[in-house]
XYZ file of C-alpha atoms in Angstrom:
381
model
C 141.457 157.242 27.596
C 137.463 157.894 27.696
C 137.679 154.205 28.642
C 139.846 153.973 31.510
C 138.168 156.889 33.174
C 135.212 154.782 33.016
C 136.970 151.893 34.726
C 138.099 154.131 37.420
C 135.079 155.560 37.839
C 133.562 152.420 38.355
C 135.855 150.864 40.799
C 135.627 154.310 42.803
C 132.445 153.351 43.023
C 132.610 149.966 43.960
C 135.280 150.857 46.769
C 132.643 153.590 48.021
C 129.940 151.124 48.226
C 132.430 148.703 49.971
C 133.218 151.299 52.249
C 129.356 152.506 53.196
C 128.411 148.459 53.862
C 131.219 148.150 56.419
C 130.005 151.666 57.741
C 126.844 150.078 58.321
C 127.327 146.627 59.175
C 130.593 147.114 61.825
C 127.678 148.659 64.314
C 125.251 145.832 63.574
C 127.744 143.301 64.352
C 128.774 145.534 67.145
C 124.735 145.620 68.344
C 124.122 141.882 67.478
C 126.956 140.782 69.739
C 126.121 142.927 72.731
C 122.350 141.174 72.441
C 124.299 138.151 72.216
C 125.889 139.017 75.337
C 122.704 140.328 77.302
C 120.674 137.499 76.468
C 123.813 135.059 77.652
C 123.845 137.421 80.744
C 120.614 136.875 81.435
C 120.042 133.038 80.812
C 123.104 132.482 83.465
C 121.846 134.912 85.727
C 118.350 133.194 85.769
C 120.415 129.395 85.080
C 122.396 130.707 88.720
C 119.616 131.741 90.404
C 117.757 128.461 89.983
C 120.407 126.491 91.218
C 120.709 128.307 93.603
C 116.867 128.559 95.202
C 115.891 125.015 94.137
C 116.940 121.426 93.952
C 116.534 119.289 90.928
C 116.321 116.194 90.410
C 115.835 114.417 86.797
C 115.671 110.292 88.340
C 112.552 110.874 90.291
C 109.332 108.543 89.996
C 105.827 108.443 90.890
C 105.290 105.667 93.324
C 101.752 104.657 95.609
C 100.453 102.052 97.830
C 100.084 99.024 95.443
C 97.840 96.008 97.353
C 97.768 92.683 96.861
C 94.917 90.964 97.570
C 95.069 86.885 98.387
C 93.364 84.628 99.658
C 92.963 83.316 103.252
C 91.465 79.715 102.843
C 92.150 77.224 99.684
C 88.870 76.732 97.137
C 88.366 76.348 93.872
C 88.194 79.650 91.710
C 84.504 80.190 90.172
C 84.398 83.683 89.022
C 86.764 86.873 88.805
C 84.996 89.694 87.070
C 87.739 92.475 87.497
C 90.150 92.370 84.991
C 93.572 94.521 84.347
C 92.777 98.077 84.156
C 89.214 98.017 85.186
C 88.109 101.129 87.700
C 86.842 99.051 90.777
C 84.887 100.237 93.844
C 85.745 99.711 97.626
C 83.383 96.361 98.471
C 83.124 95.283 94.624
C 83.832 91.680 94.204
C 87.287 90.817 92.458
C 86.871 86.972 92.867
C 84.845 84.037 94.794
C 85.479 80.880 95.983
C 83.660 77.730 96.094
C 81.677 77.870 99.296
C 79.961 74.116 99.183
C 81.690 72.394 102.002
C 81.714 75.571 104.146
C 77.526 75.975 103.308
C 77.349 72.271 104.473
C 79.060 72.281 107.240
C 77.031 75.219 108.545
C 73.876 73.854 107.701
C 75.100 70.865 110.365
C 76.016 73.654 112.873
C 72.746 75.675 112.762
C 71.092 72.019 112.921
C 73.047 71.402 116.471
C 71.985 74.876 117.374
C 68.146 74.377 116.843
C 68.169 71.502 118.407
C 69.849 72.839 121.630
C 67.643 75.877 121.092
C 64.834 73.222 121.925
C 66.517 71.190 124.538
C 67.415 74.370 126.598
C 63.670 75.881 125.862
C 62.659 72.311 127.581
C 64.884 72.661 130.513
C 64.229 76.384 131.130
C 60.264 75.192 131.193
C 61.097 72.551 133.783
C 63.360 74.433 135.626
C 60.626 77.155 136.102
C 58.344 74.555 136.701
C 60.510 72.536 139.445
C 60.988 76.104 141.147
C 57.704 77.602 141.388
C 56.464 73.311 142.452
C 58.966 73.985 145.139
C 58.139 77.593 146.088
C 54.455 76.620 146.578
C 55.466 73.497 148.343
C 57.820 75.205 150.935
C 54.911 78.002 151.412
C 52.675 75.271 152.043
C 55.063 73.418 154.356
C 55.848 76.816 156.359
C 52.606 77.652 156.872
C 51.637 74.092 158.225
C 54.559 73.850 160.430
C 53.511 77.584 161.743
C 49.803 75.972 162.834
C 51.728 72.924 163.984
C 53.761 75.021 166.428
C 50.586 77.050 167.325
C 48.921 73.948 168.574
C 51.662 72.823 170.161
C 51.695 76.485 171.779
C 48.187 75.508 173.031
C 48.238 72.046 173.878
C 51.035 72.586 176.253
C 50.165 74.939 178.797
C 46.739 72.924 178.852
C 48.649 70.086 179.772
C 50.704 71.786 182.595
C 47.310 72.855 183.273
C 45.787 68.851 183.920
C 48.845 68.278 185.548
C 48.389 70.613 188.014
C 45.449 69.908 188.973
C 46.123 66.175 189.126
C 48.553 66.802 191.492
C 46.591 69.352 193.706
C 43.754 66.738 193.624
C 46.010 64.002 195.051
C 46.554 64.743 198.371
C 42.635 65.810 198.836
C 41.168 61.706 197.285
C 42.676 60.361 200.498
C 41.506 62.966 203.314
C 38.016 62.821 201.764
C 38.242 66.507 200.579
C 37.494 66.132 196.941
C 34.858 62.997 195.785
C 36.349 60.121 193.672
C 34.321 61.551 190.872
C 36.507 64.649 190.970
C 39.828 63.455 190.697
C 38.540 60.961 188.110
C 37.705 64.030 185.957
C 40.777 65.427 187.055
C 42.850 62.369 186.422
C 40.885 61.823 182.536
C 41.524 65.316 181.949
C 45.602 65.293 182.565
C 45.875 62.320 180.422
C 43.328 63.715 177.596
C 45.399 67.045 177.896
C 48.688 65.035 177.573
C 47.729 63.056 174.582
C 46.450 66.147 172.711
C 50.199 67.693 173.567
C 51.839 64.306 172.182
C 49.697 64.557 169.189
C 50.089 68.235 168.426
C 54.272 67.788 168.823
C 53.857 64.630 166.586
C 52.212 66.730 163.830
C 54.771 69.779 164.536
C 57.737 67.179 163.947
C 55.687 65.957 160.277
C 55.754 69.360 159.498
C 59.086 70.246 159.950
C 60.378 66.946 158.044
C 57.637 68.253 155.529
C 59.620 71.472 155.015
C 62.887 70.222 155.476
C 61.659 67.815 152.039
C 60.006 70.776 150.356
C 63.712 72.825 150.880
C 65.263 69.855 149.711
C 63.212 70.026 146.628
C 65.308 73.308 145.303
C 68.349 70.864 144.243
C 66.214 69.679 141.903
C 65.861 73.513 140.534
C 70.282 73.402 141.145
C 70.548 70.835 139.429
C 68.114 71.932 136.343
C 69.948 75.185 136.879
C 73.397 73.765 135.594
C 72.361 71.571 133.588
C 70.813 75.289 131.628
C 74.448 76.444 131.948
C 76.042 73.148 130.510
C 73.653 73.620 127.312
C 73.961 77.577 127.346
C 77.931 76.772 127.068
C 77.504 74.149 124.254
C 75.317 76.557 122.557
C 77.945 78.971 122.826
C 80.444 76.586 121.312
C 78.550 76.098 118.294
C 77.521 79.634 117.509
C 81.279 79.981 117.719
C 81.752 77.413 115.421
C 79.149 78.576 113.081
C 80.281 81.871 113.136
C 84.046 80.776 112.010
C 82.122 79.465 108.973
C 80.314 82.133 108.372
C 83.481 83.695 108.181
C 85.097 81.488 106.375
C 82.300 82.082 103.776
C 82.459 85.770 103.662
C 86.204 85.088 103.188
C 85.820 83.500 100.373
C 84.452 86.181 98.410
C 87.233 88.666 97.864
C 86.117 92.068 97.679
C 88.309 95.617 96.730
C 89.995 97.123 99.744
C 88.776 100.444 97.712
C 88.558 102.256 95.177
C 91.341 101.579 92.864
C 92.606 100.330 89.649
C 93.303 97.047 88.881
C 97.061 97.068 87.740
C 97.482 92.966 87.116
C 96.237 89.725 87.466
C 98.009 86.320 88.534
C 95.265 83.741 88.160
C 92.039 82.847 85.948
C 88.534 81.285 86.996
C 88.823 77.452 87.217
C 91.828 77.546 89.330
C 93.058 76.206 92.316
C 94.143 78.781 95.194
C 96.048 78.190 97.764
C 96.033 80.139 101.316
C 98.586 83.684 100.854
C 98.767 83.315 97.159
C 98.449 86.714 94.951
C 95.466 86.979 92.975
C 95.644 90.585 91.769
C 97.429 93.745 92.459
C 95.565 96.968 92.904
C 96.135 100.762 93.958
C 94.726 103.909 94.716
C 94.784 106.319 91.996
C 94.123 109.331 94.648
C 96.853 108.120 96.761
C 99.900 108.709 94.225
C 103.621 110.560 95.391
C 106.979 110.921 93.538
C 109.846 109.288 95.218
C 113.201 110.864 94.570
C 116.928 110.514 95.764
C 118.442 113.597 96.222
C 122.178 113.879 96.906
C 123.700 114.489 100.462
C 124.951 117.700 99.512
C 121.327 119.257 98.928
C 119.486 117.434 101.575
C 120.147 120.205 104.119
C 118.807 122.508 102.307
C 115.379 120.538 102.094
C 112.593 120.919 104.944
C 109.090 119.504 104.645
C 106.253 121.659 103.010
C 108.637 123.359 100.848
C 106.654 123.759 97.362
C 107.898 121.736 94.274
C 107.198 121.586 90.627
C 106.904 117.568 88.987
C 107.339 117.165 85.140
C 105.842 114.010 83.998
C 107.578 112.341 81.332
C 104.551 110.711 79.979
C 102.244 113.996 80.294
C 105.076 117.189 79.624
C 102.312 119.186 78.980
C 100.640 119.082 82.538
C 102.173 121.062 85.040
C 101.804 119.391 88.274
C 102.952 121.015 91.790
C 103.521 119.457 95.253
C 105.140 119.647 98.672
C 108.246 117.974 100.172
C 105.910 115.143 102.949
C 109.450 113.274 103.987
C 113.319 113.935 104.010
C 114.719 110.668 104.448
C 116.420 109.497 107.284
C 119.243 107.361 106.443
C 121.216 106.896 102.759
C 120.064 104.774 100.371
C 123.302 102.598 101.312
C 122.042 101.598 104.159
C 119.407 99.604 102.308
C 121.339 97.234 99.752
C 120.980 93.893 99.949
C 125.006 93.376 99.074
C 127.278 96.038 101.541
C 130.265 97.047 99.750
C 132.954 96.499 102.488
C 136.656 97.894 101.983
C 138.906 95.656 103.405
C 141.666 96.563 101.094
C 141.848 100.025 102.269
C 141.497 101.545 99.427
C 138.885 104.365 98.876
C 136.456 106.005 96.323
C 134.249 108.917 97.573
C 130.637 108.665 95.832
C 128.017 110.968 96.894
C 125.471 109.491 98.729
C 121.869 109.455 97.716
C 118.817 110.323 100.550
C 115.055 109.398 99.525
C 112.717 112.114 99.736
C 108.684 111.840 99.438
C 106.649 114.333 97.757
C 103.276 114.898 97.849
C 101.419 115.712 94.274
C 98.658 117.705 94.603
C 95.638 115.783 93.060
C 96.283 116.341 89.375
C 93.658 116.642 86.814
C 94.628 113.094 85.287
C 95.445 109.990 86.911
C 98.969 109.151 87.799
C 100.540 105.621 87.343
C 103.085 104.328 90.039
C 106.702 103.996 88.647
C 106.403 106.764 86.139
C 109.470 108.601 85.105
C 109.515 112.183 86.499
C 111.488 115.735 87.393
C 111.256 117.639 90.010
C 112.334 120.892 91.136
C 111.832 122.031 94.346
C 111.930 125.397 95.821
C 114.502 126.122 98.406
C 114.265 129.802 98.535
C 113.412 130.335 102.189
């Protein structure tokens, strides 16, 4: 008896105990569920709100301007000292060319060029010569012919003069008025008077053929004159000429467009180039974007300058941020190299994807094009 009492007393106890732990644990459940609930509550409320204030997109990648540099003329190869992945400066030498023929061929040039340096140095002396000759020779000539016409300006009146008198003293020889001796003087002096006037237009014609020589003497200086512009125009030519080379030299040493990074090489000192072909590749480390495609049914909600957040695959830990720079304007369709026409009629609706642009704001470590990247960007207002 004493023991079954026990044994009840003991499973009393045991259903007591039972009963206090469901007591206790019915509002724990209770509580744990409704935290359950609130935290739920609260994820989709935050999960709705971002869908519905930003766009995401989880396909994105980095992109920039990758160069390629090549060459303009063929040459032999000598040296490339920038390698893949070196850091290289704007006007640092990536590669250079053999430059013997080109060096020759201007030595030649600047050989014609010194010697019709010279030559035109000769003319111009003789041309300057020849001019002031003929300057001095038609003052010379002018000035004679002006004392030529001033005697002629005096003989002739003095002949008029003799004449004159000749002819007054004519009449009076044969009425005895005048003595022979008179119009002997008279007649002496009309013919001395008439000489001096032949004489003094003799010399005034001299000097006018003098002058009309001297005048004549300036196509020489015509002449000299284009013959100048003949060798100024050949000189011309060949500075031309040896300018294209020097050109063609500078050419030949390929230099960085600026400062970049070197992302890959396509040929090796010793090589033959030909014009146009790649060397290297090369871009700007500063000058990185992400390029997206974001689905037609978001694109209206996008406008440029609206603030985005960029999640680098390869650095998670950075947190980059950026702007929308460019909302596409036509479908990514538009842009494939095979069209997918639909003769048959028949008709699958895909959503269409539009490429967007967004500028990263410079980050604190260097971005490589094509890296895989998500963005989200904020379409809130």
């Amino acid at each position: 008896m004493t023991e079954e009492l026990a044994q009840t007393t003991a499973r009393d106890r045991v259903r007591s105990r039972r009963r206090t732990f469901r007591a206790v644990r019915r509002p724990a459940i209770l509580g744990a569920l409704l935290l359950v609930l609130l935290v739920a509550g609260s994820a989709g409320g935050m999960w709705l709100r971002q869908r519905l204030t930003h766009v995401e997109e989880n396909d994105a990648q980095t992109a920039g301007e990758v160069t390629t540099i090549a060459s303009r003329l063929d040459g032999w190869l000598i040296t490339r000292p920038a390698m893949e992945g070196d850091h290289v400066k704007k006007g640092q030498v990536l590669g250079e060319l053999d430059t013997r023929d080109a060096q020759l061929r201007l030595a030649a040039l600047e050989g014609n060029l010194a010697a019709h340096d010279a030559q035109i140095r000769e003319t111009t002396i003789e041309h300057d010569t020849t001019q002031q000759t003929s300057e001095a020779q038609i003052a010379d000539a002018q000035a004679e012919l002006a004392s030529a016409e001033a005697a002629v300006a005096v003989a002739a009146p003095q002949a008029d003069t003799a004449r004159a008198d000749l002819g007054r003293a004519d009449p009076l020889i044969g009425t005895g008025d005048i003595s022979r001796q008179n119009w002997d003087h008279a007649h002496a002096t009309m013919l001395q008077q008439t000489a001096a006037l032949r004489q003094a237009q003799a010399q005034l014609a001299a000097r006018r053929a003098a002058l009309a020589q001297a005048i004549a003497g300036r196509g020489q200086v015509s002449m000299l004159e284009q013959q100048l512009a003949v060798l100024h125009g050949e000189r011309d030519a060949l500075a031309a000429q040896a300018d294209q080379v020097r050109q063609e030299i500078a050419d030949r040493t390929l230099r960085a467009p600026f400062d970049g990074i070197v992302d890959r090489t396509f040929i090796h000192a010793g090589d033959y180039v030909q014009a146009g072909q790649w060397l290297m590749m090369l871009h700007d480390p500063d000058n990185v974007w992400v390029e997206a495609n974001v689905k037609e049914t978001e694109v209206g909600r996008l406008r440029v300058g609206q603030p985005a957040n960029v999640v680098v695959d390869a650095y998670p830990d950075i947190a980059l941020h950026g702007r929308v720079l460019r909302v596409g304007n036509a479908a990514t369709n538009q842009f494939a190299l095979l069209p997918s026409p639909n003769p048959s009629g028949n008709f699958t609706k895909i959503t269409q994807r539009v490429p967007i642009r967004i500028a990263i704001d410079k980050p604190r470590h260097p971005l490589q094009p094509g890296l895989m990247v998500e963005v989200s960007i904020d379409v809130a207002d």
